[in-house]
PDB file of C-alpha atoms in Angstrom:
ATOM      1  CA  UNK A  23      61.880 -49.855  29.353  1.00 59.00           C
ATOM      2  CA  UNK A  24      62.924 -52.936  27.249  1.00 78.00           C
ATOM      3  CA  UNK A  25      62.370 -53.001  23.569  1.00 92.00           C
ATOM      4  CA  UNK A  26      58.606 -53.611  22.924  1.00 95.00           C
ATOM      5  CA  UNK A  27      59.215 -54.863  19.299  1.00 97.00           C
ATOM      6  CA  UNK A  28      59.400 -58.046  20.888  1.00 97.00           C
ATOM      7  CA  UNK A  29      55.914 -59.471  21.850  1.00 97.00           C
ATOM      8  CA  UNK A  30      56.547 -62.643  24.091  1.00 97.00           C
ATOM      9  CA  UNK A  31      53.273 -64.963  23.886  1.00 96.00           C
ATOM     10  CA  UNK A  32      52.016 -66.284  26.602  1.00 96.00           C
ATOM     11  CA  UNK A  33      50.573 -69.087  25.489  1.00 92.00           C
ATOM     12  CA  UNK A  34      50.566 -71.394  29.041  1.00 94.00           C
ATOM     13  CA  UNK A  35      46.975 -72.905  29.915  1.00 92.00           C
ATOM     14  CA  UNK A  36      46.136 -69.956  32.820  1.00 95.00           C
ATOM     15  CA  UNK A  37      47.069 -67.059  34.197  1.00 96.00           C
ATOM     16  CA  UNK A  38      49.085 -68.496  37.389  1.00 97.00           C
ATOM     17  CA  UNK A  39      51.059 -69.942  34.753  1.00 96.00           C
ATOM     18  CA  UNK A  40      51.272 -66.608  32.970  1.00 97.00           C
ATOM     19  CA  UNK A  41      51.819 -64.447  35.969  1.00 97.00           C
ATOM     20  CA  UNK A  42      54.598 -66.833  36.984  1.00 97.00           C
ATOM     21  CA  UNK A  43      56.317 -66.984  33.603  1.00 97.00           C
ATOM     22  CA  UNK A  44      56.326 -62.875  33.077  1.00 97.00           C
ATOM     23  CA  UNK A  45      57.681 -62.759  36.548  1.00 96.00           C
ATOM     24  CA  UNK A  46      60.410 -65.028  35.399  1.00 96.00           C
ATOM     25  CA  UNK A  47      61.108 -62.731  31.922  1.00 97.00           C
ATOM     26  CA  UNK A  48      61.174 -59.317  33.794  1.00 96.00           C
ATOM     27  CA  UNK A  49      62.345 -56.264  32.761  1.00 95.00           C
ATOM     28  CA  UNK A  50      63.433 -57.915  29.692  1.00 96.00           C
ATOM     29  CA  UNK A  51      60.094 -57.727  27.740  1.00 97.00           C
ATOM     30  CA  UNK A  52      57.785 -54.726  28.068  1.00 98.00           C
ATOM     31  CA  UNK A  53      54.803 -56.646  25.791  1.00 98.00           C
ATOM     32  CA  UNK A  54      53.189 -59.717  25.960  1.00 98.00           C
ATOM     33  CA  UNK A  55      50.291 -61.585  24.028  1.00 98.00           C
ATOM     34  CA  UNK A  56      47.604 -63.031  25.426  1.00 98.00           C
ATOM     35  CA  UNK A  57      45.217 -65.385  23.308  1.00 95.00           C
ATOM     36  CA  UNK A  58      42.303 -67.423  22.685  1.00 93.00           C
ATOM     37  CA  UNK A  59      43.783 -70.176  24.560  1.00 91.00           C
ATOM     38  CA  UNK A  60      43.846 -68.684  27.957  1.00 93.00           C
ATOM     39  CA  UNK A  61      40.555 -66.924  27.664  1.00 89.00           C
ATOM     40  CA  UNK A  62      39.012 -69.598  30.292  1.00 90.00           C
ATOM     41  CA  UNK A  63      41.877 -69.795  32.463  1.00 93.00           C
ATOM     42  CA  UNK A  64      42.010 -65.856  33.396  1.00 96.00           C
ATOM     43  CA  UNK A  65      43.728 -64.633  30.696  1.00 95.00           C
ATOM     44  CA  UNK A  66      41.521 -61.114  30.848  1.00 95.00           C
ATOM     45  CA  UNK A  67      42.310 -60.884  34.471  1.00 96.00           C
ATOM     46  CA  UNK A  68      46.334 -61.572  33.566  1.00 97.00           C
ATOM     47  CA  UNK A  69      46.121 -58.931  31.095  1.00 97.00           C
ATOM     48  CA  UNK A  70      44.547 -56.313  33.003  1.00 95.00           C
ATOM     49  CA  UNK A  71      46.875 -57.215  35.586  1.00 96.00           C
ATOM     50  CA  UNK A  72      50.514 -57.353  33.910  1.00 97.00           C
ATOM     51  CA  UNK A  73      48.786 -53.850  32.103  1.00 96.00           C
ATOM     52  CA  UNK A  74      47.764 -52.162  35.770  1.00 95.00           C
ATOM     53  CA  UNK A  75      49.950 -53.553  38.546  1.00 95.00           C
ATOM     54  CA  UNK A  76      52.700 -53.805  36.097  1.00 95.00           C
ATOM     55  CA  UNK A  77      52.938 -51.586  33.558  1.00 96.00           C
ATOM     56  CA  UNK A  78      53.076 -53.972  30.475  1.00 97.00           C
ATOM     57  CA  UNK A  79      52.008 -53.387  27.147  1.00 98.00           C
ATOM     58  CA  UNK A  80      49.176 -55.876  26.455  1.00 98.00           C
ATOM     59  CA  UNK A  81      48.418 -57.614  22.823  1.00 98.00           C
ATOM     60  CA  UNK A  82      44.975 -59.786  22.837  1.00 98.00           C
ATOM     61  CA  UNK A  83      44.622 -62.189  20.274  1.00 97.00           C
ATOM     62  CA  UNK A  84      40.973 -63.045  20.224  1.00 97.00           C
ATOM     63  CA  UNK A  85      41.010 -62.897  16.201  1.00 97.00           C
ATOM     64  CA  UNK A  86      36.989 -62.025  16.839  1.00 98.00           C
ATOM     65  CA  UNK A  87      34.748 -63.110  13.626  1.00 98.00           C
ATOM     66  CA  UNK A  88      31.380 -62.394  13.757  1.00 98.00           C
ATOM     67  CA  UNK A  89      28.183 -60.599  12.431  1.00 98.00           C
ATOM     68  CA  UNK A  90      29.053 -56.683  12.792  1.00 98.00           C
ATOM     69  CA  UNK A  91      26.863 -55.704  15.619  1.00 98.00           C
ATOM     70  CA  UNK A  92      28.525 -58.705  17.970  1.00 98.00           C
ATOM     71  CA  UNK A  93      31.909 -57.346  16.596  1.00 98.00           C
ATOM     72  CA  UNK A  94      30.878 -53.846  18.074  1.00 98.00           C
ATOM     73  CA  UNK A  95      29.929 -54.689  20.996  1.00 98.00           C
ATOM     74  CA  UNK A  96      32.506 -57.328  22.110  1.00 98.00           C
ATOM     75  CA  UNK A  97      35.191 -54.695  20.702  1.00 98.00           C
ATOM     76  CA  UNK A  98      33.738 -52.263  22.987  1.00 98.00           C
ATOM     77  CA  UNK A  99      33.765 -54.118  25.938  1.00 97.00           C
ATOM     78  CA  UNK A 100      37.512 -54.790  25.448  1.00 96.00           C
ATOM     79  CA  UNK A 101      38.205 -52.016  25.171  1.00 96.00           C
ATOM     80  CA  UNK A 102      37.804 -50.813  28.505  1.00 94.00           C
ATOM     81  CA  UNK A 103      40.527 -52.819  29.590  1.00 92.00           C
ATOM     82  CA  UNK A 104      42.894 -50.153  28.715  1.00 93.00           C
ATOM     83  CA  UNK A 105      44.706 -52.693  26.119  1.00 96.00           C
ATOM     84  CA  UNK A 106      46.894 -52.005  23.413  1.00 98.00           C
ATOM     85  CA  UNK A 107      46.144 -54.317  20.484  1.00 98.00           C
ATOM     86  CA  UNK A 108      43.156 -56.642  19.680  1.00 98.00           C
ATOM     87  CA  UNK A 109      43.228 -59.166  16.697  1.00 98.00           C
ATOM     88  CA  UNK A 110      40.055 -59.560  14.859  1.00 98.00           C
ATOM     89  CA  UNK A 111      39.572 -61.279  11.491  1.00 98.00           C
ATOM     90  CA  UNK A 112      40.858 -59.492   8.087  1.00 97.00           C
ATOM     91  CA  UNK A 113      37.149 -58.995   6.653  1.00 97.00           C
ATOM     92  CA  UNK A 114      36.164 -55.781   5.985  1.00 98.00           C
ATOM     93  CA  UNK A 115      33.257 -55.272   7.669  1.00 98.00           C
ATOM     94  CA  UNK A 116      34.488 -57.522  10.346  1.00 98.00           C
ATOM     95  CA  UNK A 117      37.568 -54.630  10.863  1.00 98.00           C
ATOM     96  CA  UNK A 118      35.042 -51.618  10.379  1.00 98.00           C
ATOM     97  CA  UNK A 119      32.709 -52.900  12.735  1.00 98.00           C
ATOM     98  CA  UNK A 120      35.768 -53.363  15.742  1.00 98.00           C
ATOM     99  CA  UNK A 121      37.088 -49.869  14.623  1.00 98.00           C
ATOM    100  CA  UNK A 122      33.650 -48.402  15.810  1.00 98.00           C
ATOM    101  CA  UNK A 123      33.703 -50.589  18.823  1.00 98.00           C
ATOM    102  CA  UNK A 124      37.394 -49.506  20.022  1.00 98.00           C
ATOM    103  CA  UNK A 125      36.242 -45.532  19.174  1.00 98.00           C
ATOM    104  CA  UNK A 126      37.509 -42.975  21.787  1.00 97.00           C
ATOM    105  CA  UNK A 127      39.933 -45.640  23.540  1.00 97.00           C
ATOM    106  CA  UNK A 128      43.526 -46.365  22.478  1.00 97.00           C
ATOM    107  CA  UNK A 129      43.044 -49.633  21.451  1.00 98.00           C
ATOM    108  CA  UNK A 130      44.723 -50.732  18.281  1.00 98.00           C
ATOM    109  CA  UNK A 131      42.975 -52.909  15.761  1.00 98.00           C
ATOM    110  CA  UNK A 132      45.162 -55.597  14.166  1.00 98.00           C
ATOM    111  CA  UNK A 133      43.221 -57.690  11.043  1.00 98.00           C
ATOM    112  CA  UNK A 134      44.178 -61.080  10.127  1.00 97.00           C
ATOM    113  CA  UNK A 135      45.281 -61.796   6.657  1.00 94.00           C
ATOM    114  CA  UNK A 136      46.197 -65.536   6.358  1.00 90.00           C
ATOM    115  CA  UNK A 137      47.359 -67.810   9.973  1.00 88.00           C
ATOM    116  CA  UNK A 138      51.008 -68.372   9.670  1.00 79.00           C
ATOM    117  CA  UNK A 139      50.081 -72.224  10.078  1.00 83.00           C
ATOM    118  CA  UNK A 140      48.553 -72.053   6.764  1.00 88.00           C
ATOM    119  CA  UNK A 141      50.066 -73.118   3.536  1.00 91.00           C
ATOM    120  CA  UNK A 142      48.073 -73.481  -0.634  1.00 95.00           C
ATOM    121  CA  UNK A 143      46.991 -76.540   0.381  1.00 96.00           C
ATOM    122  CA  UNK A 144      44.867 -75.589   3.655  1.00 96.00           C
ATOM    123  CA  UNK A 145      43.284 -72.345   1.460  1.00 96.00           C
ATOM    124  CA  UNK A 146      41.990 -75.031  -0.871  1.00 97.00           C
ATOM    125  CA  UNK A 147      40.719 -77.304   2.124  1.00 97.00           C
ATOM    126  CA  UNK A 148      38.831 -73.586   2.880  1.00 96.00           C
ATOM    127  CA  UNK A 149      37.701 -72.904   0.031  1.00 96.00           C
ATOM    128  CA  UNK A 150      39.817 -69.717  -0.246  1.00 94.00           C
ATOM    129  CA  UNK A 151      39.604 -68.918  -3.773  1.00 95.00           C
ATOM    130  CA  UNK A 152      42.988 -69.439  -5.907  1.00 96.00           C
ATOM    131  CA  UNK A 153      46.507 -68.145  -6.041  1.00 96.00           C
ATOM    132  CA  UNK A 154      49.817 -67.599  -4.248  1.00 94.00           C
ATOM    133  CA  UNK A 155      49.230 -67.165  -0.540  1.00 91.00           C
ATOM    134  CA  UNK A 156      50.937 -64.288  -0.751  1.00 92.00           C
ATOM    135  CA  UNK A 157      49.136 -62.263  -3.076  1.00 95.00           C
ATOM    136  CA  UNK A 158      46.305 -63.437  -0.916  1.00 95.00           C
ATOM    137  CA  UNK A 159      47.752 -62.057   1.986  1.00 94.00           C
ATOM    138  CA  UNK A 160      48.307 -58.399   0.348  1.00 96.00           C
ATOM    139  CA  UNK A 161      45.188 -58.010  -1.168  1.00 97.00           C
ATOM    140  CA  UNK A 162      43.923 -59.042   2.242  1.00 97.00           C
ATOM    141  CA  UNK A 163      46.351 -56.433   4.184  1.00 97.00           C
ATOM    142  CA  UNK A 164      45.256 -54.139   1.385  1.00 98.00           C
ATOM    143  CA  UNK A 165      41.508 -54.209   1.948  1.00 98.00           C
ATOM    144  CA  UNK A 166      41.854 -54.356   5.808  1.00 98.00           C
ATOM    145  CA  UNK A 167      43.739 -50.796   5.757  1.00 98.00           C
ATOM    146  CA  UNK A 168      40.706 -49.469   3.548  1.00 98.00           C
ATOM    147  CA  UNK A 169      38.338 -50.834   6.479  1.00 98.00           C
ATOM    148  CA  UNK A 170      40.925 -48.703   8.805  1.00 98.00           C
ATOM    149  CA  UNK A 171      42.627 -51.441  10.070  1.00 98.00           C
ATOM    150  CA  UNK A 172      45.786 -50.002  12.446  1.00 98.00           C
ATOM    151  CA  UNK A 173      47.889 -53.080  11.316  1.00 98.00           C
ATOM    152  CA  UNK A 174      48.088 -56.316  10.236  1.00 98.00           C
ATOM    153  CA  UNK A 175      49.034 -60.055  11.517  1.00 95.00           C
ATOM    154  CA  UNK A 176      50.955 -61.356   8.773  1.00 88.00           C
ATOM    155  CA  UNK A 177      54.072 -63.873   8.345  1.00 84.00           C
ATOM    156  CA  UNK A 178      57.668 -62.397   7.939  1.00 82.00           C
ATOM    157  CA  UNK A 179      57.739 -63.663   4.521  1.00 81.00           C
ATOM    158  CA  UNK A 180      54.950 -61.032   3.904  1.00 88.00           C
ATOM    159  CA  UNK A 181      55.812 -58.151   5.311  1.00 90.00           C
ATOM    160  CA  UNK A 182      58.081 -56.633   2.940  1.00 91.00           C
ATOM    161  CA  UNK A 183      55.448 -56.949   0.476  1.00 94.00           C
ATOM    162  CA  UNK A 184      52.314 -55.546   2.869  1.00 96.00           C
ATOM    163  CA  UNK A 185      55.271 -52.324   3.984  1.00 94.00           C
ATOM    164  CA  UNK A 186      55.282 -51.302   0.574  1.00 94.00           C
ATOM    165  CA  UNK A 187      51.352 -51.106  -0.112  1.00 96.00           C
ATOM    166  CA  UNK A 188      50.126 -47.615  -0.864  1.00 94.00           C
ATOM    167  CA  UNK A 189      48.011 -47.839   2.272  1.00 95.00           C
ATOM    168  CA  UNK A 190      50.386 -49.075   4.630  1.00 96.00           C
ATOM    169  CA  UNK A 191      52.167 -45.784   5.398  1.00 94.00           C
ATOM    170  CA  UNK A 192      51.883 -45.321   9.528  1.00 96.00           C
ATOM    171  CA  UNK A 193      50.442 -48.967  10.487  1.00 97.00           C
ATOM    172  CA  UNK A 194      51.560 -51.726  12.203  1.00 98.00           C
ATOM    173  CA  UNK A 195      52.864 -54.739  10.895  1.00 97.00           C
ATOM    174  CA  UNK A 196      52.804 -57.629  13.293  1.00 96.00           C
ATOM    175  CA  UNK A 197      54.679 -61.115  12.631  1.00 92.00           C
ATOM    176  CA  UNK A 198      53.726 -64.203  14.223  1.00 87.00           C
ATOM    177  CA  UNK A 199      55.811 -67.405  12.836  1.00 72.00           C
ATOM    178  CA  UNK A 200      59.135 -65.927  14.170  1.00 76.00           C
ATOM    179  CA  UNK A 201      61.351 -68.708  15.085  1.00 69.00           C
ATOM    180  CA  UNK A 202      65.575 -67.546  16.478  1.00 72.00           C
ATOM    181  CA  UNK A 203      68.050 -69.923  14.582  1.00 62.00           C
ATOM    182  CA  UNK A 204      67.683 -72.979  15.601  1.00 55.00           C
ATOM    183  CA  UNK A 205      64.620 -73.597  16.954  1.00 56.00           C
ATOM    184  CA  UNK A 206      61.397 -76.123  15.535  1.00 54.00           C
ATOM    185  CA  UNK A 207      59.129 -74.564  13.561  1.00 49.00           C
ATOM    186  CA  UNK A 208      56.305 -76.325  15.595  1.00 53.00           C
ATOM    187  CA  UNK A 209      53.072 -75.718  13.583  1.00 50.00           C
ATOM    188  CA  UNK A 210      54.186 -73.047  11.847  1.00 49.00           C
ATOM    189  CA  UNK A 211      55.168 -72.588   8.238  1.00 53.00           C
ATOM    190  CA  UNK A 212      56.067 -69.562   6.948  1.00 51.00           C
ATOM    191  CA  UNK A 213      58.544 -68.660   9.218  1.00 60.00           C
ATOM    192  CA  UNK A 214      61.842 -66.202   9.855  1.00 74.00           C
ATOM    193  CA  UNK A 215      64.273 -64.905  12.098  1.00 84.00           C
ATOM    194  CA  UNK A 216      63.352 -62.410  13.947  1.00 87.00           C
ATOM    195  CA  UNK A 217      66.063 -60.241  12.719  1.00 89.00           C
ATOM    196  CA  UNK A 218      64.999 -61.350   9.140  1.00 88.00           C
ATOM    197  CA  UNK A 219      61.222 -59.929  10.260  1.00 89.00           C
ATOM    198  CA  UNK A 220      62.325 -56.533  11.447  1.00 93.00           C
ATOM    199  CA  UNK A 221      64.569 -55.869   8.589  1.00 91.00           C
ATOM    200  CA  UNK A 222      61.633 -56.801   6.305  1.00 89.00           C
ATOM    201  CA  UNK A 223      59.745 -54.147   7.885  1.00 92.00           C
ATOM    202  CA  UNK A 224      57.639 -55.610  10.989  1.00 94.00           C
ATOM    203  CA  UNK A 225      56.936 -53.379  13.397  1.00 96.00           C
ATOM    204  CA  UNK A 226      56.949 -56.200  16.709  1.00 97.00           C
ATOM    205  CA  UNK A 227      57.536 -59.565  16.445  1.00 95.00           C
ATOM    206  CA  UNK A 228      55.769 -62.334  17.964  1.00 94.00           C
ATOM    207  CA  UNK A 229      57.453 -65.216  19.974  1.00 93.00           C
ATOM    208  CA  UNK A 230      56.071 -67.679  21.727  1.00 92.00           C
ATOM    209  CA  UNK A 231      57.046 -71.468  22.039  1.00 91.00           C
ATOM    210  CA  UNK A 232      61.020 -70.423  22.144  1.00 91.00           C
ATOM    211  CA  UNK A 233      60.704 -68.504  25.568  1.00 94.00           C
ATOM    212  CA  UNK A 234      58.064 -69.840  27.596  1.00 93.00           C
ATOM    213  CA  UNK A 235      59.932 -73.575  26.735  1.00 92.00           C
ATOM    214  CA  UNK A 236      63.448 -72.111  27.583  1.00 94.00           C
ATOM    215  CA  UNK A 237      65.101 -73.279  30.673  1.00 95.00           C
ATOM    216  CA  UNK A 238      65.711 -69.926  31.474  1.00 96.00           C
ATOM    217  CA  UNK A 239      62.697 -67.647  29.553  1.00 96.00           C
ATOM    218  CA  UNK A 240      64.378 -64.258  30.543  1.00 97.00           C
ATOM    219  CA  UNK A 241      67.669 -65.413  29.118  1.00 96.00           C
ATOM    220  CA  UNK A 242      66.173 -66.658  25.514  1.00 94.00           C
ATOM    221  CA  UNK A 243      63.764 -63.143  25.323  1.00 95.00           C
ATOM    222  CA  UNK A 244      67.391 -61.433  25.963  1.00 95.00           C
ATOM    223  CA  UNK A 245      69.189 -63.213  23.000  1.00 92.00           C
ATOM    224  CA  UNK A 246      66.083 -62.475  20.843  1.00 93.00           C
ATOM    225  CA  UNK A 247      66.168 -59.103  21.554  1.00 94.00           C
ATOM    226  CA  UNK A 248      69.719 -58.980  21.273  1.00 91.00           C
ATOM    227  CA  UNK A 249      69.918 -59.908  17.875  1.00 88.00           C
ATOM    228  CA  UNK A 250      67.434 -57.650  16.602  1.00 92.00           C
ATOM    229  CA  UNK A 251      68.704 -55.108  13.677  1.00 88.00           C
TER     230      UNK A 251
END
């Protein structure tokens, strides 16, 4: 089994496209995300496929934001896809609700703190009250683990900070926003290597744009994977 810190996003408009591109990668990644984007093009059948016919760990980033009986009930009809981690917005109650929607299955709850695409600037444009993103971020991270979060989606640049909360002991940090030397940032920016990330104490790394735009996708999910502490 490859190493599953890597999480290779498949982020291609359906799930012909998806199928075809995790054919392409292999053996070489074990755990892929599926998100919002593919939702209409199949990406629930994808994921229950590449998790039953293939044996692949399975990520779903829905980021779900809602009233707390929708939450519940949405959660818990995810959940019986047998999938490993669903992304749902860093509110508390928003995280407490999917927690009693994903009870009695394996399914990992991962809370949103602040989008790796987002910078001062766009908080302000949302009305997010003031101060440093990342002290936004922690005290977000900090207050989803009360709500029993499993982990949090955060950028590299936070997760040395979120590892070190009081309340982080024995959940999952997941970075997003992880770009290998080299590449464009694309819409991101607060970005990292992914060596940088691991050392900094994710737990799986996120990569999209860099593999599925790769001439040869199983060959650039190698040399990620490769140069990972």
């Amino acid at each position: 089994m490859s190493d599953d810190r890597l999480i290779a996003a498949l982020d291609v408009p359906n799930a012909l496209q998806g199928l075809k591109l995790a054919e392409e990668i292999g053996d070489a990644v074990s755990f892929y995300k599926i998100g919002l984007g593919m939702l209409t093009g199949g990406g629930l059948a994808l994921a229950n496929e590449l998790k039953q016919d293939h044996g692949k760990r399975i990520f779903l980033d829905m980021k779900l934001f809602d009233i707390g009986a929708t939450i519940e009930a949405a959660v818990r009809g995810l959940a019986q896809f047998d999938l490993d981690f669903l992304t749902v917005q860093g509110d508390p109650q928003v995280v407490r609700a999917a927690k009693e929607g994903a009870a009695g299955s394996g399914l990992k709850i991962l809370a949103v703190t602040v989008l790796t695409s987002l910078d001062r600037a766009d908080l302000d444009s949302n009305l997010i009250k003031p101060g440093d993103v990342q002290d936004i971020v922690l005290e977000r991270a900090a207050n989803a683990f009360e709500a029993g979060a499993d982990g949090v989606i955060a950028s590299p640049h936070e997760a040395a900070l979120i590892r070190a909360l009081p309340n982080a002991a024995g959940r999952l940090i997941v970075t997003p926003g992880v770009r290998p030397t080299g590449s464009a940032k694309g819409d991101q920016k607060r970005v990292a290597t992914p060596a940088q990330a691991i050392t900094d104490g994710a737990d799986h790394i996120v990569v999209g744009r860099p593999i599925w735009t790769a001439t040869d996708p199983r060959a650039a999910a190698q040399a990620i994977l490769a140069d990972l502490p």
